[in-house]
CSV table of C-alpha atoms in Angstrom, one decimal:
chain,number,residue,atom,x,y,z
A,408,UNK,CA,111.0,356.3,89.7
A,409,UNK,CA,112.0,356.6,93.3
A,410,UNK,CA,115.1,354.6,92.7
A,411,UNK,CA,117.4,357.4,92.0
A,412,UNK,CA,121.0,356.8,91.0
A,413,UNK,CA,122.6,356.1,94.3
A,414,UNK,CA,124.8,359.2,95.0
A,415,UNK,CA,126.9,357.9,97.9
A,416,UNK,CA,127.7,360.6,100.4
A,417,UNK,CA,131.3,361.6,100.0
A,418,UNK,CA,133.4,359.7,102.5
A,419,UNK,CA,136.9,360.8,103.7
A,420,UNK,CA,139.7,360.0,101.2
A,421,UNK,CA,141.0,357.3,103.5
A,422,UNK,CA,137.8,355.5,103.1
A,423,UNK,CA,137.4,356.1,99.4
A,424,UNK,CA,138.4,352.6,98.5
A,425,UNK,CA,134.8,351.7,99.5
A,426,UNK,CA,133.8,352.8,96.0
A,427,UNK,CA,136.6,351.4,94.0
A,428,UNK,CA,136.1,348.4,91.8
A,429,UNK,CA,136.6,345.0,93.2
A,430,UNK,CA,137.2,341.5,92.0
A,431,UNK,CA,135.0,338.4,92.3
A,432,UNK,CA,136.5,336.8,95.4
A,433,UNK,CA,137.5,340.0,97.2
A,434,UNK,CA,140.4,338.1,98.8
A,435,UNK,CA,141.3,338.8,102.4
A,436,UNK,CA,137.9,340.3,103.4
A,437,UNK,CA,136.1,338.7,106.3
A,438,UNK,CA,132.6,337.3,105.7
A,439,UNK,CA,129.5,337.6,107.8
A,440,UNK,CA,130.2,334.4,109.7
A,441,UNK,CA,133.5,335.9,110.8
A,442,UNK,CA,131.7,339.0,111.9
A,443,UNK,CA,129.5,337.0,114.2
A,444,UNK,CA,132.4,334.9,115.5
A,445,UNK,CA,134.3,338.1,116.4
A,446,UNK,CA,131.3,339.5,118.2
A,447,UNK,CA,131.0,336.3,120.4
A,448,UNK,CA,134.7,336.5,121.2
A,449,UNK,CA,134.6,340.3,122.1
A,450,UNK,CA,131.9,339.7,124.8
A,451,UNK,CA,132.8,336.1,125.7
A,452,UNK,CA,129.4,334.7,124.5
A,453,UNK,CA,129.0,331.0,124.4
A,454,UNK,CA,127.7,329.1,121.4
A,455,UNK,CA,125.9,326.8,123.8
A,456,UNK,CA,122.6,328.0,125.2
A,457,UNK,CA,123.1,326.1,128.5
A,458,UNK,CA,126.3,328.1,129.2
A,459,UNK,CA,124.7,331.5,128.8
A,460,UNK,CA,124.1,332.2,132.6
A,461,UNK,CA,127.8,331.4,133.4
A,462,UNK,CA,129.0,333.6,130.5
A,463,UNK,CA,126.9,336.5,131.7
A,464,UNK,CA,128.2,336.1,135.2
A,465,UNK,CA,131.7,336.3,134.0
A,466,UNK,CA,131.0,339.6,132.3
A,467,UNK,CA,130.2,341.2,135.7
A,468,UNK,CA,133.9,341.3,136.5
A,469,UNK,CA,134.5,343.6,133.5
A,470,UNK,CA,132.8,346.5,135.4
A,471,UNK,CA,136.3,347.7,136.6
A,472,UNK,CA,137.3,348.3,133.0
A,473,UNK,CA,134.6,350.9,132.4
A,474,UNK,CA,135.7,354.6,132.0
A,475,UNK,CA,134.5,356.9,134.7
A,476,UNK,CA,134.2,359.8,132.2
A,477,UNK,CA,134.5,360.1,128.4
A,478,UNK,CA,137.7,362.2,128.7
A,479,UNK,CA,139.5,359.1,130.1
A,480,UNK,CA,139.1,357.3,126.8
A,481,UNK,CA,141.5,357.9,123.8
A,482,UNK,CA,139.8,359.7,120.9
A,483,UNK,CA,139.3,357.7,117.6
A,484,UNK,CA,139.3,358.6,114.0
A,485,UNK,CA,136.7,357.5,111.4
A,486,UNK,CA,139.2,355.2,109.7
A,487,UNK,CA,139.9,353.4,113.0
A,488,UNK,CA,136.4,351.8,112.8
A,489,UNK,CA,136.2,351.4,109.1
A,490,UNK,CA,135.4,347.8,108.0
A,491,UNK,CA,134.8,346.0,104.8
A,492,UNK,CA,132.9,342.6,104.8
A,493,UNK,CA,132.1,340.3,102.0
A,494,UNK,CA,128.9,338.3,101.4
A,495,UNK,CA,130.2,335.8,98.8
A,496,UNK,CA,126.9,334.9,97.1
A,497,UNK,CA,128.7,334.6,93.7
A,498,UNK,CA,132.0,333.0,94.8
A,499,UNK,CA,130.4,330.6,97.4
A,500,UNK,CA,127.2,329.3,96.0
A,501,UNK,CA,126.6,327.0,99.0
A,502,UNK,CA,125.5,330.0,101.1
A,503,UNK,CA,123.1,331.3,98.4
A,504,UNK,CA,120.0,329.4,99.4
A,505,UNK,CA,119.7,331.1,102.8
A,506,UNK,CA,119.4,334.4,101.0
A,507,UNK,CA,117.2,333.4,98.1
A,508,UNK,CA,113.6,334.3,97.7
A,509,UNK,CA,111.0,332.9,95.4
A,510,UNK,CA,111.5,335.8,92.9
A,511,UNK,CA,115.1,334.7,92.4
A,512,UNK,CA,116.5,337.8,94.2
A,513,UNK,CA,118.0,338.3,97.7
A,514,UNK,CA,115.8,338.3,100.8
A,515,UNK,CA,116.0,341.8,102.2
A,516,UNK,CA,115.2,340.6,105.7
A,517,UNK,CA,118.5,338.7,105.6
A,518,UNK,CA,120.3,341.9,104.6
A,519,UNK,CA,118.8,343.7,107.7
A,520,UNK,CA,120.2,341.0,109.9
A,521,UNK,CA,123.7,341.4,108.4
A,522,UNK,CA,123.6,345.2,108.7
A,523,UNK,CA,122.7,344.9,112.3
A,524,UNK,CA,125.6,342.5,113.1
A,525,UNK,CA,128.1,344.7,111.1
A,526,UNK,CA,126.9,347.9,112.8
A,527,UNK,CA,127.6,346.4,116.3
A,528,UNK,CA,131.1,345.1,115.2
A,529,UNK,CA,132.0,348.6,113.8
A,530,UNK,CA,131.2,350.1,117.2
A,531,UNK,CA,133.2,347.5,119.0
A,532,UNK,CA,136.1,348.3,116.6
A,533,UNK,CA,135.7,352.0,117.5
A,534,UNK,CA,135.8,351.3,121.3
A,535,UNK,CA,138.5,348.6,121.3
A,536,UNK,CA,141.1,349.1,124.0
A,537,UNK,CA,144.7,347.7,123.6
A,538,UNK,CA,145.3,344.7,125.7
A,539,UNK,CA,141.6,344.0,126.4
A,540,UNK,CA,140.5,340.9,124.5
A,541,UNK,CA,137.1,341.2,126.1
A,542,UNK,CA,135.1,344.4,125.9
A,543,UNK,CA,133.3,345.7,129.1
A,544,UNK,CA,130.7,347.3,126.9
A,545,UNK,CA,127.4,345.9,125.9
A,546,UNK,CA,126.7,347.6,122.5
A,547,UNK,CA,123.1,347.3,121.2
A,548,UNK,CA,121.1,348.8,118.4
A,549,UNK,CA,119.0,351.7,119.6
A,550,UNK,CA,117.6,352.9,116.3
A,551,UNK,CA,117.6,352.3,112.6
A,552,UNK,CA,117.5,355.9,111.4
A,553,UNK,CA,117.1,355.1,107.8
A,554,UNK,CA,117.9,352.7,105.0
A,555,UNK,CA,117.5,354.0,101.5
A,556,UNK,CA,117.8,351.7,98.5
A,557,UNK,CA,118.8,352.6,95.0
A,558,UNK,CA,118.4,349.2,93.3
A,559,UNK,CA,115.1,347.3,93.0
A,560,UNK,CA,116.7,343.9,92.6
A,561,UNK,CA,119.5,342.4,94.6
A,562,UNK,CA,121.0,339.6,92.6
A,563,UNK,CA,121.4,336.2,94.4
A,564,UNK,CA,124.5,335.1,92.4
A,565,UNK,CA,126.8,338.1,92.7
A,566,UNK,CA,129.1,338.9,95.6
A,567,UNK,CA,128.0,341.7,98.0
A,568,UNK,CA,130.3,344.0,99.9
A,569,UNK,CA,129.3,345.9,103.1
A,570,UNK,CA,131.4,348.8,104.2
A,571,UNK,CA,131.0,351.2,107.2
A,572,UNK,CA,132.4,353.2,110.0
A,573,UNK,CA,131.4,355.3,113.0
A,574,UNK,CA,130.3,358.7,111.7
A,575,UNK,CA,129.2,360.5,114.9
A,576,UNK,CA,129.7,360.0,118.6
A,577,UNK,CA,127.8,361.3,121.6
A,578,UNK,CA,128.7,360.5,125.2
A,579,UNK,CA,127.3,356.9,125.2
A,580,UNK,CA,125.9,356.6,121.6
A,581,UNK,CA,127.4,356.1,118.2
A,582,UNK,CA,126.0,356.7,114.7
A,583,UNK,CA,127.2,354.2,112.1
A,584,UNK,CA,127.0,354.7,108.4
A,585,UNK,CA,127.0,351.6,106.2
A,586,UNK,CA,126.9,351.0,102.5
A,587,UNK,CA,126.1,347.9,100.5
A,588,UNK,CA,127.5,347.3,97.0
A,589,UNK,CA,127.1,344.4,94.6
A,590,UNK,CA,129.6,343.1,92.1
A,591,UNK,CA,128.7,343.5,88.4
A,592,UNK,CA,131.1,343.0,85.5
A,593,UNK,CA,134.1,343.4,87.8
A,594,UNK,CA,132.9,346.6,89.5
A,595,UNK,CA,131.0,347.1,92.8
A,596,UNK,CA,127.8,349.1,92.3
A,597,UNK,CA,125.9,350.9,95.1
A,598,UNK,CA,122.7,349.1,96.4
A,599,UNK,CA,121.8,350.9,99.6
A,600,UNK,CA,122.9,353.4,102.3
A,601,UNK,CA,122.1,352.7,106.0
A,602,UNK,CA,122.3,354.8,109.1
A,603,UNK,CA,122.1,353.0,112.5
A,604,UNK,CA,122.4,354.4,116.1
A,605,UNK,CA,124.0,352.2,118.7
A,606,UNK,CA,124.2,352.7,122.4
A,607,UNK,CA,126.9,351.4,124.8
A,608,UNK,CA,125.9,350.0,128.2
A,609,UNK,CA,127.7,348.3,131.1
A,610,UNK,CA,128.7,344.6,131.0
A,611,UNK,CA,125.3,343.6,132.4
A,612,UNK,CA,123.4,345.8,129.9
A,613,UNK,CA,121.8,347.8,132.7
A,614,UNK,CA,123.3,351.3,132.6
A,615,UNK,CA,124.8,353.6,129.9
A,616,UNK,CA,128.6,353.5,129.5
A,617,UNK,CA,131.0,356.1,128.0
A,618,UNK,CA,132.5,355.5,124.5
A,619,UNK,CA,135.6,356.9,122.8
A,620,UNK,CA,135.2,360.4,121.4
A,621,UNK,CA,135.5,360.8,117.6
A,622,UNK,CA,137.9,363.3,116.0
A,623,UNK,CA,137.2,364.4,112.4
A,624,UNK,CA,140.5,364.7,110.5
A,625,UNK,CA,139.5,366.6,107.3
A,626,UNK,CA,136.8,369.0,106.0
A,627,UNK,CA,134.9,365.9,104.6
A,628,UNK,CA,134.9,364.2,107.9
A,629,UNK,CA,133.8,367.5,109.6
A,630,UNK,CA,130.9,367.5,107.3
A,631,UNK,CA,130.0,363.9,108.0
A,632,UNK,CA,130.2,364.5,111.8
A,633,UNK,CA,128.1,367.6,111.4
A,634,UNK,CA,125.5,365.6,109.5
A,635,UNK,CA,125.4,363.1,112.4
A,636,UNK,CA,124.6,366.0,114.8
A,637,UNK,CA,121.9,367.3,112.4
A,638,UNK,CA,120.4,363.7,112.3
A,639,UNK,CA,120.2,363.7,116.1
A,640,UNK,CA,118.4,367.1,116.1
A,641,UNK,CA,116.0,366.0,113.3
A,642,UNK,CA,115.1,362.9,115.3
A,643,UNK,CA,114.4,365.0,118.4
A,644,UNK,CA,112.2,367.4,116.3
A,645,UNK,CA,110.3,364.5,114.7
A,646,UNK,CA,109.7,363.0,118.1
A,647,UNK,CA,108.6,366.3,119.7
A,648,UNK,CA,106.1,366.8,116.9
A,649,UNK,CA,104.8,363.2,117.3
A,650,UNK,CA,101.0,362.8,117.2
A,651,UNK,CA,101.4,361.1,120.5
A,652,UNK,CA,102.4,364.4,122.0
A,653,UNK,CA,100.9,367.1,119.8
A,654,UNK,CA,97.6,367.6,118.0
A,655,UNK,CA,97.7,367.3,114.2
A,656,UNK,CA,98.4,370.5,112.3
A,657,UNK,CA,95.7,372.5,110.7
A,658,UNK,CA,96.5,371.1,107.3
A,659,UNK,CA,96.3,367.5,108.7
A,660,UNK,CA,93.0,368.2,110.4
A,661,UNK,CA,91.6,369.3,107.1
A,662,UNK,CA,92.9,366.1,105.4
A,663,UNK,CA,91.1,364.0,108.0
A,664,UNK,CA,87.9,366.0,107.7
A,665,UNK,CA,88.0,365.8,103.9
A,666,UNK,CA,88.3,362.0,104.2
A,667,UNK,CA,85.3,362.0,106.6
A,668,UNK,CA,83.2,364.0,104.2
A,669,UNK,CA,84.2,361.8,101.2
A,670,UNK,CA,83.1,358.7,103.1
A,671,UNK,CA,79.9,360.0,104.6
A,672,UNK,CA,76.9,358.1,103.2
A,673,UNK,CA,74.4,360.8,102.8
A,674,UNK,CA,71.8,358.5,101.2
A,675,UNK,CA,71.4,356.7,104.5
A,676,UNK,CA,70.6,359.8,106.5
A,677,UNK,CA,67.5,361.9,106.4
A,678,UNK,CA,67.7,365.7,106.4
A,679,UNK,CA,68.5,366.9,109.9
A,680,UNK,CA,69.5,363.4,111.1
A,681,UNK,CA,73.1,363.3,109.9
A,682,UNK,CA,75.3,361.1,112.0
A,683,UNK,CA,78.9,359.7,111.9
A,684,UNK,CA,77.6,356.1,111.6
A,685,UNK,CA,76.7,355.6,108.0
A,686,UNK,CA,79.8,355.4,105.8
A,687,UNK,CA,80.5,354.5,102.2
A,688,UNK,CA,83.8,353.5,100.6
A,689,UNK,CA,84.9,355.8,97.8
A,690,UNK,CA,85.8,354.2,94.4
A,691,UNK,CA,89.1,352.4,94.2
A,692,UNK,CA,89.6,352.6,97.9
A,693,UNK,CA,90.1,350.1,100.9
A,694,UNK,CA,89.2,350.7,104.5
A,695,UNK,CA,92.3,350.7,106.7
A,696,UNK,CA,90.8,348.0,108.9
A,697,UNK,CA,90.8,345.7,105.9
A,698,UNK,CA,94.4,346.4,105.1
A,699,UNK,CA,96.3,344.6,107.9
A,700,UNK,CA,97.9,341.2,108.6
A,701,UNK,CA,99.1,339.7,111.9
A,702,UNK,CA,101.7,337.1,112.9
A,703,UNK,CA,102.9,335.3,115.9
A,704,UNK,CA,106.5,334.3,116.6
A,705,UNK,CA,107.8,332.1,119.4
A,706,UNK,CA,111.3,333.4,120.3
A,707,UNK,CA,113.5,330.4,120.5
A,708,UNK,CA,117.1,330.4,121.8
A,709,UNK,CA,118.4,330.0,118.2
A,710,UNK,CA,117.5,333.6,117.6
A,711,UNK,CA,119.4,335.0,120.6
A,712,UNK,CA,122.1,337.7,120.3
A,713,UNK,CA,125.4,337.8,122.1
A,714,UNK,CA,123.7,339.1,125.3
A,715,UNK,CA,121.1,336.3,125.3
A,716,UNK,CA,118.2,338.5,124.2
A,717,UNK,CA,116.5,338.1,120.9
A,718,UNK,CA,118.7,339.4,118.0
A,719,UNK,CA,117.5,342.8,116.8
A,720,UNK,CA,118.2,341.8,113.2
A,721,UNK,CA,115.9,338.8,113.5
A,722,UNK,CA,113.1,341.1,114.8
A,723,UNK,CA,113.7,343.4,111.8
A,724,UNK,CA,113.6,340.5,109.4
A,725,UNK,CA,110.3,339.1,110.8
A,726,UNK,CA,108.8,342.6,110.8
A,727,UNK,CA,109.9,343.3,107.2
A,728,UNK,CA,108.6,340.0,106.0
A,729,UNK,CA,105.2,340.7,107.5
A,730,UNK,CA,105.3,344.3,106.1
A,731,UNK,CA,106.1,342.9,102.7
A,732,UNK,CA,103.3,340.4,102.9
A,733,UNK,CA,100.9,343.2,104.0
A,734,UNK,CA,101.9,345.4,101.0
A,735,UNK,CA,101.8,342.4,98.6
A,736,UNK,CA,98.2,341.4,99.6
A,737,UNK,CA,97.1,345.0,99.5
A,738,UNK,CA,98.5,345.9,96.1
A,739,UNK,CA,97.9,342.4,94.6
A,740,UNK,CA,101.3,342.5,93.0
A,741,UNK,CA,105.0,342.2,94.0
A,742,UNK,CA,106.1,345.2,96.2
A,743,UNK,CA,109.7,346.4,96.3
A,744,UNK,CA,111.2,348.0,99.3
A,745,UNK,CA,112.2,351.6,98.9
A,746,UNK,CA,113.1,352.7,102.4
A,747,UNK,CA,113.2,351.7,106.0
A,748,UNK,CA,113.1,354.5,108.6
A,749,UNK,CA,112.7,355.3,112.2
A,750,UNK,CA,112.9,351.9,113.8
A,751,UNK,CA,113.1,352.4,117.6
A,752,UNK,CA,114.1,349.5,119.8
A,753,UNK,CA,112.1,350.4,122.8
A,754,UNK,CA,112.4,347.2,124.9
A,755,UNK,CA,114.6,344.1,124.6
A,756,UNK,CA,112.8,340.9,123.7
A,757,UNK,CA,113.6,338.0,126.0
A,758,UNK,CA,114.2,334.4,124.8
A,759,UNK,CA,110.9,332.4,125.2
A,760,UNK,CA,108.7,335.5,124.5
A,761,UNK,CA,105.6,335.3,122.4
A,762,UNK,CA,106.1,338.0,119.8
A,763,UNK,CA,103.0,339.5,118.3
A,764,UNK,CA,103.4,341.4,115.0
A,765,UNK,CA,100.7,343.6,113.4
A,766,UNK,CA,101.2,344.9,109.9
A,767,UNK,CA,99.0,347.9,108.8
A,768,UNK,CA,98.9,349.8,105.5
A,769,UNK,CA,98.5,353.3,106.8
A,770,UNK,CA,99.1,355.5,103.7
A,771,UNK,CA,99.1,355.1,99.9
A,772,UNK,CA,100.0,357.3,97.0
A,773,UNK,CA,100.1,356.2,93.4
A,774,UNK,CA,102.3,353.1,93.4
A,775,UNK,CA,103.6,353.6,96.9
A,776,UNK,CA,102.4,351.7,100.0
A,777,UNK,CA,103.5,352.9,103.5
A,778,UNK,CA,103.3,350.0,106.0
A,779,UNK,CA,103.6,350.2,109.8
A,780,UNK,CA,104.5,347.1,111.8
A,781,UNK,CA,103.8,347.1,115.5
A,782,UNK,CA,105.7,344.5,117.6
A,783,UNK,CA,104.8,343.6,121.1
A,784,UNK,CA,105.6,340.8,123.5
A,785,UNK,CA,102.9,338.9,125.4
A,786,UNK,CA,103.5,337.6,128.9
A,787,UNK,CA,101.3,334.5,129.3
A,788,UNK,CA,101.7,334.5,133.1
A,789,UNK,CA,100.6,338.2,133.6
A,790,UNK,CA,98.5,338.4,130.4
A,791,UNK,CA,100.3,341.8,129.7
A,792,UNK,CA,101.3,343.2,126.4
A,793,UNK,CA,104.4,345.4,126.0
A,794,UNK,CA,105.4,347.3,122.8
A,795,UNK,CA,109.0,346.5,121.8
A,796,UNK,CA,109.3,348.1,118.4
A,797,UNK,CA,107.5,350.1,115.7
A,798,UNK,CA,108.7,349.6,112.1
A,799,UNK,CA,108.1,351.8,109.1
A,800,UNK,CA,108.5,350.5,105.6
A,801,UNK,CA,108.0,352.3,102.3
A,802,UNK,CA,107.2,349.9,99.3
A,803,UNK,CA,106.6,350.6,95.7
A,804,UNK,CA,104.2,348.3,93.8
A,805,UNK,CA,104.4,347.2,90.2
A,806,UNK,CA,100.9,348.7,89.7
A,807,UNK,CA,99.0,351.7,91.0
A,808,UNK,CA,97.3,350.7,94.3
A,809,UNK,CA,93.9,351.6,95.8
A,810,UNK,CA,93.7,354.5,98.3
A,811,UNK,CA,93.7,353.4,101.9
A,812,UNK,CA,91.0,355.2,103.9
A,813,UNK,CA,90.6,355.5,107.7
A,814,UNK,CA,87.0,354.7,108.6
A,815,UNK,CA,86.6,355.8,112.2
A,816,UNK,CA,85.8,359.4,113.2
A,817,UNK,CA,84.6,358.9,116.7
A,818,UNK,CA,86.2,361.1,119.3
A,819,UNK,CA,88.3,364.1,118.5
A,820,UNK,CA,91.3,362.3,116.8
A,821,UNK,CA,90.5,358.5,116.3
A,822,UNK,CA,93.3,356.1,116.1
A,823,UNK,CA,93.0,355.1,112.5
A,824,UNK,CA,93.1,358.7,111.4
A,825,UNK,CA,96.2,359.2,113.5
A,826,UNK,CA,97.9,356.2,111.9
A,827,UNK,CA,97.0,357.6,108.5
A,828,UNK,CA,98.6,361.0,109.3
A,829,UNK,CA,101.7,359.3,110.9
A,830,UNK,CA,102.1,357.2,107.8
A,831,UNK,CA,101.8,360.2,105.6
A,832,UNK,CA,104.5,362.0,107.6
A,833,UNK,CA,106.9,359.1,107.3
A,834,UNK,CA,106.2,358.8,103.5
A,835,UNK,CA,106.7,362.5,103.0
A,836,UNK,CA,110.1,362.4,104.9
A,837,UNK,CA,111.2,359.4,102.7
A,838,UNK,CA,110.2,361.2,99.5
A,839,UNK,CA,112.3,364.2,100.5
A,840,UNK,CA,115.3,361.9,101.0
A,841,UNK,CA,115.1,360.2,97.6
């Protein structure tokens, strides 16, 4: 099974209490509502939509608090940003329904929202300056590098604990590592590991802004920081080799050609008149064009973040739920999320936008289903579409699933074949992790 025992990456000794057993109430720990309240206070966001213009105007005055260079900011340690937060599903049953799905487990989309909020607060904790109740920084999620799960089921009636800290810092960006644990028989057991990348911008969210450097204090912390640097290089390499920039490898070209030969309907073609047009579906297979779902979301003010754009966690939740539905309808059984990776937030989504989501099964192997969700906003006035996000989800189905097959072969590298190869690349990277 892909669900390996979750071997948590070794954290510095000062953070080791992350893994110690807890008790049912986890007294003294803030909950997720406290996290969101703190975020509003840090940036001076109003809870009333009608006040948002004035609140954003007031932030302009904070420009004078920005550092001119990173060296002007005091360095931080990993333990300075370390936070523990409770989600009291067991001890406060009244909040349970918001997180409950029809299978009597926790909605993973809600967990994505909570991770996004916590990651931002961890970064504000890292960059907090003494005597400044309001932060001049606008910290937003740039990338979900990866989320790997080690439990199939998240129970809806047991307390959950989130922990995390800044693990790597560039000039204007910060990597955050978070862990989620759930209480069973008096002990917290690992559920998932998450790595997010956040970026700091000026008070009006227009230009990059410097953040405090991070100083590792022990060999363990040196290793964690080094891993953050390696993660950055891996992302650059993956992006450089993108099928949008480089042709497929020789091996990948062979894969596409083999699929083409396997789907060619030779019965429909006379000798010497072979063409690309007549195709047949191999046994136990589904054409890619028949393995997709679409959704539309009107982005209401209720879903705004502290900067009056649409909350990234909400976008992740809606994309995940469409991805899950796509995998569910494809495999005809309940899928379980294995991994989330490489979610790039390319453009902010404005309140009032029409958000179009397209879920596509792009690769399958045994019980695994790789789903890509494309998110774009539609401007009704200009009739223009703009991509905002691409999401990649790896699911495992209860049963073996049909093979998904790209049908088109027109042109040199048709889009369906490229989606197939991209899905295979993401799936292979996930399998290496787990």
